[in-house]
PDB file of C-alpha atoms in Angstrom:
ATOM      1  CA  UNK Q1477     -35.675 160.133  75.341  1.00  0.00           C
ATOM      2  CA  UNK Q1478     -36.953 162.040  78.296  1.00  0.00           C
ATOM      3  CA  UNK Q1479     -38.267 159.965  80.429  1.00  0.00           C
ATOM      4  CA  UNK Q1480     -37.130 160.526  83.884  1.00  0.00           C
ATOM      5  CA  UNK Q1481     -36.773 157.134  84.945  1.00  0.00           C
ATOM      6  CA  UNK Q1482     -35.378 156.022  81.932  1.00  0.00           C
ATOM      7  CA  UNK Q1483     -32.680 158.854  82.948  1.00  0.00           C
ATOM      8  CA  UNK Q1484     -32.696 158.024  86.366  1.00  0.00           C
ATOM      9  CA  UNK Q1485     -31.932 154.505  85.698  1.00  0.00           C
ATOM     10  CA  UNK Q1486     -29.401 155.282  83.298  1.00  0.00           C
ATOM     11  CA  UNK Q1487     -27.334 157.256  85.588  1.00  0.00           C
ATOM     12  CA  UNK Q1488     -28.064 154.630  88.799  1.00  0.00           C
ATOM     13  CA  UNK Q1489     -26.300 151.802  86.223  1.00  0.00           C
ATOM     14  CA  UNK Q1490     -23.829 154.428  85.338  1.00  0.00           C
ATOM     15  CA  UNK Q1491     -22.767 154.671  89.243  1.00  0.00           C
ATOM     16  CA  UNK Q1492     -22.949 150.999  89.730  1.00  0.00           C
ATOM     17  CA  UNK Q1493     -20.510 150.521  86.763  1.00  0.00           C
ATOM     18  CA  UNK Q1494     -18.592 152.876  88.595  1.00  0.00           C
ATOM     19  CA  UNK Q1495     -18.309 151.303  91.641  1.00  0.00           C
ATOM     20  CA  UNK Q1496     -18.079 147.947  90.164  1.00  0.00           C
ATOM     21  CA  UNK Q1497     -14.585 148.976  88.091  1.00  0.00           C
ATOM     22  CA  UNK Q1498     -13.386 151.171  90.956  1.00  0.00           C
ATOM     23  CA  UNK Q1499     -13.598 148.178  93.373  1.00  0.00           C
ATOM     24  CA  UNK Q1500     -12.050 146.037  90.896  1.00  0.00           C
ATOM     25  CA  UNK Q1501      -9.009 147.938  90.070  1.00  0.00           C
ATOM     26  CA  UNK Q1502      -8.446 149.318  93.698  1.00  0.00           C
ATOM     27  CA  UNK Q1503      -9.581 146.597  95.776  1.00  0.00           C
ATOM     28  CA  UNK Q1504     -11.735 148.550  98.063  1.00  0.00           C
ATOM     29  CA  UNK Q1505     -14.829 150.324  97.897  1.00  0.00           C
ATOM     30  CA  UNK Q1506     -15.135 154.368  96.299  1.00  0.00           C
ATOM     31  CA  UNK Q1507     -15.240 156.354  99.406  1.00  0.00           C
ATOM     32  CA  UNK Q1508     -15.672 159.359 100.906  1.00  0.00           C
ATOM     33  CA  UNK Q1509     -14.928 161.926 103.381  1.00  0.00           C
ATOM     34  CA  UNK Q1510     -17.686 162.067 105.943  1.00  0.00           C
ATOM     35  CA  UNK Q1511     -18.119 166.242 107.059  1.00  0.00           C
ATOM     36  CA  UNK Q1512     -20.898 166.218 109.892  1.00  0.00           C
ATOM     37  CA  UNK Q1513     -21.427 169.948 108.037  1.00  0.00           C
ATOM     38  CA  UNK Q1514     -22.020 168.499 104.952  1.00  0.00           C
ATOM     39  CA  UNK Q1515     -24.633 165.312 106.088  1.00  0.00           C
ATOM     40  CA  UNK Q1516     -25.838 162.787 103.179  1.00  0.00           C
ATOM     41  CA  UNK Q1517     -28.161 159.966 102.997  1.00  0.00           C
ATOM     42  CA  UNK Q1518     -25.315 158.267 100.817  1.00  0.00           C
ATOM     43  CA  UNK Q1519     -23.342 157.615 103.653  1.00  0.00           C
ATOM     44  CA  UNK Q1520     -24.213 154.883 106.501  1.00  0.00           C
ATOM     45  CA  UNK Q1521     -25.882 157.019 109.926  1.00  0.00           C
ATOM     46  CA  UNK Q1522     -23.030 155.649 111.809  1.00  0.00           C
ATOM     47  CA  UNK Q1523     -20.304 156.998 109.621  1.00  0.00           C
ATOM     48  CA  UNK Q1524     -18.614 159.224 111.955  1.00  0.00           C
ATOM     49  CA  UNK Q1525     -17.166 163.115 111.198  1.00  0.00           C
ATOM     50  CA  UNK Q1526     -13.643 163.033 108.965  1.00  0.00           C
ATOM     51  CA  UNK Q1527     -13.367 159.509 108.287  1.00  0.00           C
ATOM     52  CA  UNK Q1528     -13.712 157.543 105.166  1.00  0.00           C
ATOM     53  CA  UNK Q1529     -16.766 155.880 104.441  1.00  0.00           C
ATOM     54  CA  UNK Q1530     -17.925 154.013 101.299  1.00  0.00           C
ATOM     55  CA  UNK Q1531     -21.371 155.612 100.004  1.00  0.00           C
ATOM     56  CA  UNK Q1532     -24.682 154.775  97.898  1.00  0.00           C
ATOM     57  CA  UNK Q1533     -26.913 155.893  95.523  1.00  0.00           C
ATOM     58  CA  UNK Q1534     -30.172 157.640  97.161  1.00  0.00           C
ATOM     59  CA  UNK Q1535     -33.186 158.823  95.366  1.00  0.00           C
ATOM     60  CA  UNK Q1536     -34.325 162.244  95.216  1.00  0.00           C
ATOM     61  CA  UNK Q1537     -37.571 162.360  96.811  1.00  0.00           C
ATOM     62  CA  UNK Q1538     -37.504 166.523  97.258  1.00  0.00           C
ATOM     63  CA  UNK Q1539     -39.333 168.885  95.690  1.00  0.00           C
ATOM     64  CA  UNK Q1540     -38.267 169.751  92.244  1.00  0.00           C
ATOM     65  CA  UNK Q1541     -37.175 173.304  92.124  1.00  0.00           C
ATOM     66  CA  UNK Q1542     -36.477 173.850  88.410  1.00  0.00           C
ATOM     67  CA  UNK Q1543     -40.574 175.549  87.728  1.00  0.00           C
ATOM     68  CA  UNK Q1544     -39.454 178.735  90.051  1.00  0.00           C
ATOM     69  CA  UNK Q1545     -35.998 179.178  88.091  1.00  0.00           C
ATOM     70  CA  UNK Q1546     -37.189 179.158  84.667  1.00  0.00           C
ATOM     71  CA  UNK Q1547     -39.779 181.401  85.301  1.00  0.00           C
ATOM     72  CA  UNK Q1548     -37.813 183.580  86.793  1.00  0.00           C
ATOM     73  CA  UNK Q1549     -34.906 183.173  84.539  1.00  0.00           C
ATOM     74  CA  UNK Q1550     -37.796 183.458  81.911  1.00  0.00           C
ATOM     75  CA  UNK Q1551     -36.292 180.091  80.089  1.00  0.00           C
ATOM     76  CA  UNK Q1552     -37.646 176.549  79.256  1.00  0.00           C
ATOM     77  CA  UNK Q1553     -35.057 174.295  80.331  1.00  0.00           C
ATOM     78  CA  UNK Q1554     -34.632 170.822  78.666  1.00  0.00           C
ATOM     79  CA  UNK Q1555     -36.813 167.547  80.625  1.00  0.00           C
ATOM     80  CA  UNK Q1556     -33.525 165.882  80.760  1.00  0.00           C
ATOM     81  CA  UNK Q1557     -31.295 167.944  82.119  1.00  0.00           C
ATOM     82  CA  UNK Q1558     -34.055 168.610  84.648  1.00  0.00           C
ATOM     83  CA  UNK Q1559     -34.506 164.848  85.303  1.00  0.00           C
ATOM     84  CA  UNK Q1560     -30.510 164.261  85.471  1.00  0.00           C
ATOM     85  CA  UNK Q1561     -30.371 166.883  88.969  1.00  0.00           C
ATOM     86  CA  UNK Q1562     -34.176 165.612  90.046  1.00  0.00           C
ATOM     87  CA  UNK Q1563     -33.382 161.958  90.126  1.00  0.00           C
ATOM     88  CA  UNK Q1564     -30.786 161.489  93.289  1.00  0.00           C
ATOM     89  CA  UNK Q1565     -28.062 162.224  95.475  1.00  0.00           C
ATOM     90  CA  UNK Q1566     -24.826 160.542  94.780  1.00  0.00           C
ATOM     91  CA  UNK Q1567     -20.827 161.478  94.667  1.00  0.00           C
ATOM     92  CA  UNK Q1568     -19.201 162.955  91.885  1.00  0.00           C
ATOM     93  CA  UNK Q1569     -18.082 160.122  89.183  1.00  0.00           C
ATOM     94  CA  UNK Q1570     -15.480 160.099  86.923  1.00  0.00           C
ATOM     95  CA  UNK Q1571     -15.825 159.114  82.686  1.00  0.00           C
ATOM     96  CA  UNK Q1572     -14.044 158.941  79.933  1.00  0.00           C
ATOM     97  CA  UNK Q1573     -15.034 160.936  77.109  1.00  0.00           C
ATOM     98  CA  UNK Q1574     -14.148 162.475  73.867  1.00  0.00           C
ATOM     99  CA  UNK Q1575     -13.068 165.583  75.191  1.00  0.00           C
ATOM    100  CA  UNK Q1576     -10.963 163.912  78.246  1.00  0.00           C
ATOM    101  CA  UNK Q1577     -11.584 162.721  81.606  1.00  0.00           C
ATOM    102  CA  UNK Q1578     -15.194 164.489  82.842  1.00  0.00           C
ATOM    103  CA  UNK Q1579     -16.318 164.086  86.188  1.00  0.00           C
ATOM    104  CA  UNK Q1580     -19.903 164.096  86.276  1.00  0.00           C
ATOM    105  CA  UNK Q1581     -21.389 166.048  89.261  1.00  0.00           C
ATOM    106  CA  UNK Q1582     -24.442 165.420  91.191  1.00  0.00           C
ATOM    107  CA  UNK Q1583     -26.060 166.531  94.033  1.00  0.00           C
ATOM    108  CA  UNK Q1584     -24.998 165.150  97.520  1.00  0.00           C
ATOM    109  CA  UNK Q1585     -27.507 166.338  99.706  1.00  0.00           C
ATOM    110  CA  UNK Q1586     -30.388 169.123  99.444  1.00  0.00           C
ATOM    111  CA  UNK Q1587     -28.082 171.723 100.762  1.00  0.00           C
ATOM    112  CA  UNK Q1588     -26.059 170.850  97.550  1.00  0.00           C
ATOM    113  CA  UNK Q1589     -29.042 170.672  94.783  1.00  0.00           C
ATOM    114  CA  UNK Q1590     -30.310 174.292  96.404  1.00  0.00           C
ATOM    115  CA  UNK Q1591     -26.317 175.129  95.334  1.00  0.00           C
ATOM    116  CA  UNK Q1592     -26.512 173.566  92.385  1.00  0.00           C
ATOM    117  CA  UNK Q1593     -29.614 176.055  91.305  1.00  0.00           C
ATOM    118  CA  UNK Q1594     -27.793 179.274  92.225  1.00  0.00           C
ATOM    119  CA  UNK Q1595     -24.505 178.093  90.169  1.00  0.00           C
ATOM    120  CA  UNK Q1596     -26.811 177.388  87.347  1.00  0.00           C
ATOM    121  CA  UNK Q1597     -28.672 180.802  87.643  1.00  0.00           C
ATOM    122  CA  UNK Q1598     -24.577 182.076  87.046  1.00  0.00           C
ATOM    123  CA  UNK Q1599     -24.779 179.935  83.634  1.00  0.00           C
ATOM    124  CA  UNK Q1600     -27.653 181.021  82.708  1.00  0.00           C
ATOM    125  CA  UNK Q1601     -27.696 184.780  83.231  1.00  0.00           C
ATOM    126  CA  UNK Q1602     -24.034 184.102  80.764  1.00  0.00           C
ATOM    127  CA  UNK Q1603     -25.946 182.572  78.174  1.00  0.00           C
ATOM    128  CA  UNK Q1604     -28.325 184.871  78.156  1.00  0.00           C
ATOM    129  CA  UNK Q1605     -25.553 187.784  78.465  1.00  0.00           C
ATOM    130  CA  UNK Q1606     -24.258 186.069  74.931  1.00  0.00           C
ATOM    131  CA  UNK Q1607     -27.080 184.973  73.665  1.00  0.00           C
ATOM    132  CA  UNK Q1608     -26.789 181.412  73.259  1.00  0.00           C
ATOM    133  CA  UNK Q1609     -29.708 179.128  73.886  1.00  0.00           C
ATOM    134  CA  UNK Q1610     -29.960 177.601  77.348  1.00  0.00           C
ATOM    135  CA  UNK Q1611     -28.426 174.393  78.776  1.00  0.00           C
ATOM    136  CA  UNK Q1612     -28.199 172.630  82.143  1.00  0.00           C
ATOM    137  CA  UNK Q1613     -24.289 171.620  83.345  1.00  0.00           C
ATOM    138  CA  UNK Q1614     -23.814 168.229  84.417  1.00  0.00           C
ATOM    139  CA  UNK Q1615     -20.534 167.905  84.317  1.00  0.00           C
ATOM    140  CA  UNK Q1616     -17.046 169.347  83.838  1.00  0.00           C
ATOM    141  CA  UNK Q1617     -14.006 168.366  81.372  1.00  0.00           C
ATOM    142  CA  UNK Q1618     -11.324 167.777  83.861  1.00  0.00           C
ATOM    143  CA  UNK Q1619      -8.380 168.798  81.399  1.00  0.00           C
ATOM    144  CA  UNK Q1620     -10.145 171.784  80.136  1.00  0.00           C
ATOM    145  CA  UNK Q1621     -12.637 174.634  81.015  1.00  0.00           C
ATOM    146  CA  UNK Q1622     -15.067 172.909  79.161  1.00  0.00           C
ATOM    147  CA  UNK Q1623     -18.694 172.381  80.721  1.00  0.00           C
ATOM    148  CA  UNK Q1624     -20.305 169.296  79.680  1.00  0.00           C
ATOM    149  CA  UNK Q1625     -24.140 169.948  79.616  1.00  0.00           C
ATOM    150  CA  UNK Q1626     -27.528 168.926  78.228  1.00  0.00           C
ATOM    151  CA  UNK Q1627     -28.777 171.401  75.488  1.00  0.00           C
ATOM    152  CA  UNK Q1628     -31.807 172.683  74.646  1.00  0.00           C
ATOM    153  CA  UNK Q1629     -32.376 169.943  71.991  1.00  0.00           C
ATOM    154  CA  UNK Q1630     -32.055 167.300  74.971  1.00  0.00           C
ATOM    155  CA  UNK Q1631     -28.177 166.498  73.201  1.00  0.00           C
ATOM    156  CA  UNK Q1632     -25.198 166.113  75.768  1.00  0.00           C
ATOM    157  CA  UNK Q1633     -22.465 168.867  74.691  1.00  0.00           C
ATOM    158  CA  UNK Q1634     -19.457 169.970  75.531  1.00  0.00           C
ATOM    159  CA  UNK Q1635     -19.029 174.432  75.668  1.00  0.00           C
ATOM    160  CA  UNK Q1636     -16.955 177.039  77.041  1.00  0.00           C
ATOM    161  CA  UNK Q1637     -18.717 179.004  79.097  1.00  0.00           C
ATOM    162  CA  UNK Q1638     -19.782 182.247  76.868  1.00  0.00           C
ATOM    163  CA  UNK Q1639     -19.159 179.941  74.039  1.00  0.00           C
ATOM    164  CA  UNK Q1640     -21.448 177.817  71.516  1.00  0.00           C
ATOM    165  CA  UNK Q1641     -21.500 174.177  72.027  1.00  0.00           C
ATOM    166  CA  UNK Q1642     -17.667 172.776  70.431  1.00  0.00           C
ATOM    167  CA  UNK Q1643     -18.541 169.550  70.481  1.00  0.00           C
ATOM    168  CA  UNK Q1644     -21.558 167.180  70.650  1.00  0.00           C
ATOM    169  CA  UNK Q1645     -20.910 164.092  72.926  1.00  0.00           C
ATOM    170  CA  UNK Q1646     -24.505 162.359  72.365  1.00  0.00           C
ATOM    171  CA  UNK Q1647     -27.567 162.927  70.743  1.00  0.00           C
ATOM    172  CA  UNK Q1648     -29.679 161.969  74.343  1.00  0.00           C
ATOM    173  CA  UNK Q1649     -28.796 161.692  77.907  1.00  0.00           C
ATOM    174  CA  UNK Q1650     -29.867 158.294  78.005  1.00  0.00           C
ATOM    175  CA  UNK Q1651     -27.452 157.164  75.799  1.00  0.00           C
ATOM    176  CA  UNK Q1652     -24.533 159.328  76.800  1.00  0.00           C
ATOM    177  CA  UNK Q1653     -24.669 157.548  80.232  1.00  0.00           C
ATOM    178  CA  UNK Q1654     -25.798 154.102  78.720  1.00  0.00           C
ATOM    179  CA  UNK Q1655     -22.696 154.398  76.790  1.00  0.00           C
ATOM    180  CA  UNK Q1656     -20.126 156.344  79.147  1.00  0.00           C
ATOM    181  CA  UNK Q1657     -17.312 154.522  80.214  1.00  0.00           C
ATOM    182  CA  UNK Q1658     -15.717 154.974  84.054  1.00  0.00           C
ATOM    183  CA  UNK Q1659     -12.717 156.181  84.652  1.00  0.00           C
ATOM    184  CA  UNK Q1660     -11.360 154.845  88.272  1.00  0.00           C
ATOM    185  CA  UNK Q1661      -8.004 157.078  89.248  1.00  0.00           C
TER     186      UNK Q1661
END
């Protein structure tokens, strides 16, 4: 499945989960460090510079940047992995998977997305380098080097950078965050 929103929704339960467990098992909201240099819907307006401060989800209303990269990159980049960075800003999360603890990364602001574009430009200029088809990084194995990303058959992996797919976590996005599990620490 492709759909944006279906992915978008997906990964908005996915947080909530989150959340939900984390303020079960600590007692207190998932929170943040608020960096004036660093500003985020996420976080309330009156959240002032170094402090903690719980956040929330916010959709991505910005333009989508992915057209300009793959034509210059001269690749066709799975819809989902697309959709996954297109559909909001959000902290970094925590699952448990197969391959370990991952922490799934999104973008926080559009400072961070823009960042996001030139770190995958880096992963895709090493795929290319080696070969291998292209795939869009969501996340990162927190035991391991490994990269967890979307494929170009719209499966969630898990690869080495340089390095074929090792392992395949789920056969859509959708249901690798329908059926992730989150891991509060």
């Amino acid at each position: 499945m492709n759909d944006p929103k279906a992915i978008a929704c997906a990964l908005e339960q996915l947080i909530e989960r989150f959340q939900a467990d984390y303020l079960a098992q600590i007692g207190e909201h998932h929170c943040v460090e608020v960096d004036d240099d660093w500003p985020s819907a996420c976080v309330p307006a009156d959240a002032k510079d170094g402090e903690l401060s719980s956040w929330k989800v916010c959709l991505r209303d910005d333009v989508d940047q992915f057209a300009e990269l793959e034509q210059a990159m001269s690749v066709d980049l799975h819809p989902s992995g697309k959709a996954y960075w297109n559909a909001l800003y959000a902290a970094g999360i925590t699952i448990e998977s197969e391959v370990g603890p991952v922490e799934l990364l999104m973008p926080w602001n559009q400072q961070d997305y823009v960042r996001f574009l030139q770190n995958l430009t880096g992963h895709l200029l090493t795929q290319k380098r080696f070969k291998l088809e292209p795939s869009v990084f969501i996340g990162v194995a927190l035991n391991s080097e490994l990269v967890i990303s979307v494929a170009d058959d719209g499966s969630v992996v898990a690869e080495l950078p340089g390095r074929p797919p090792s392992h395949t976590l789920a056969p859509t996005l959708v249901e690798f965050l329908q059926s992730a599990k989150p891991l509060i620490q």
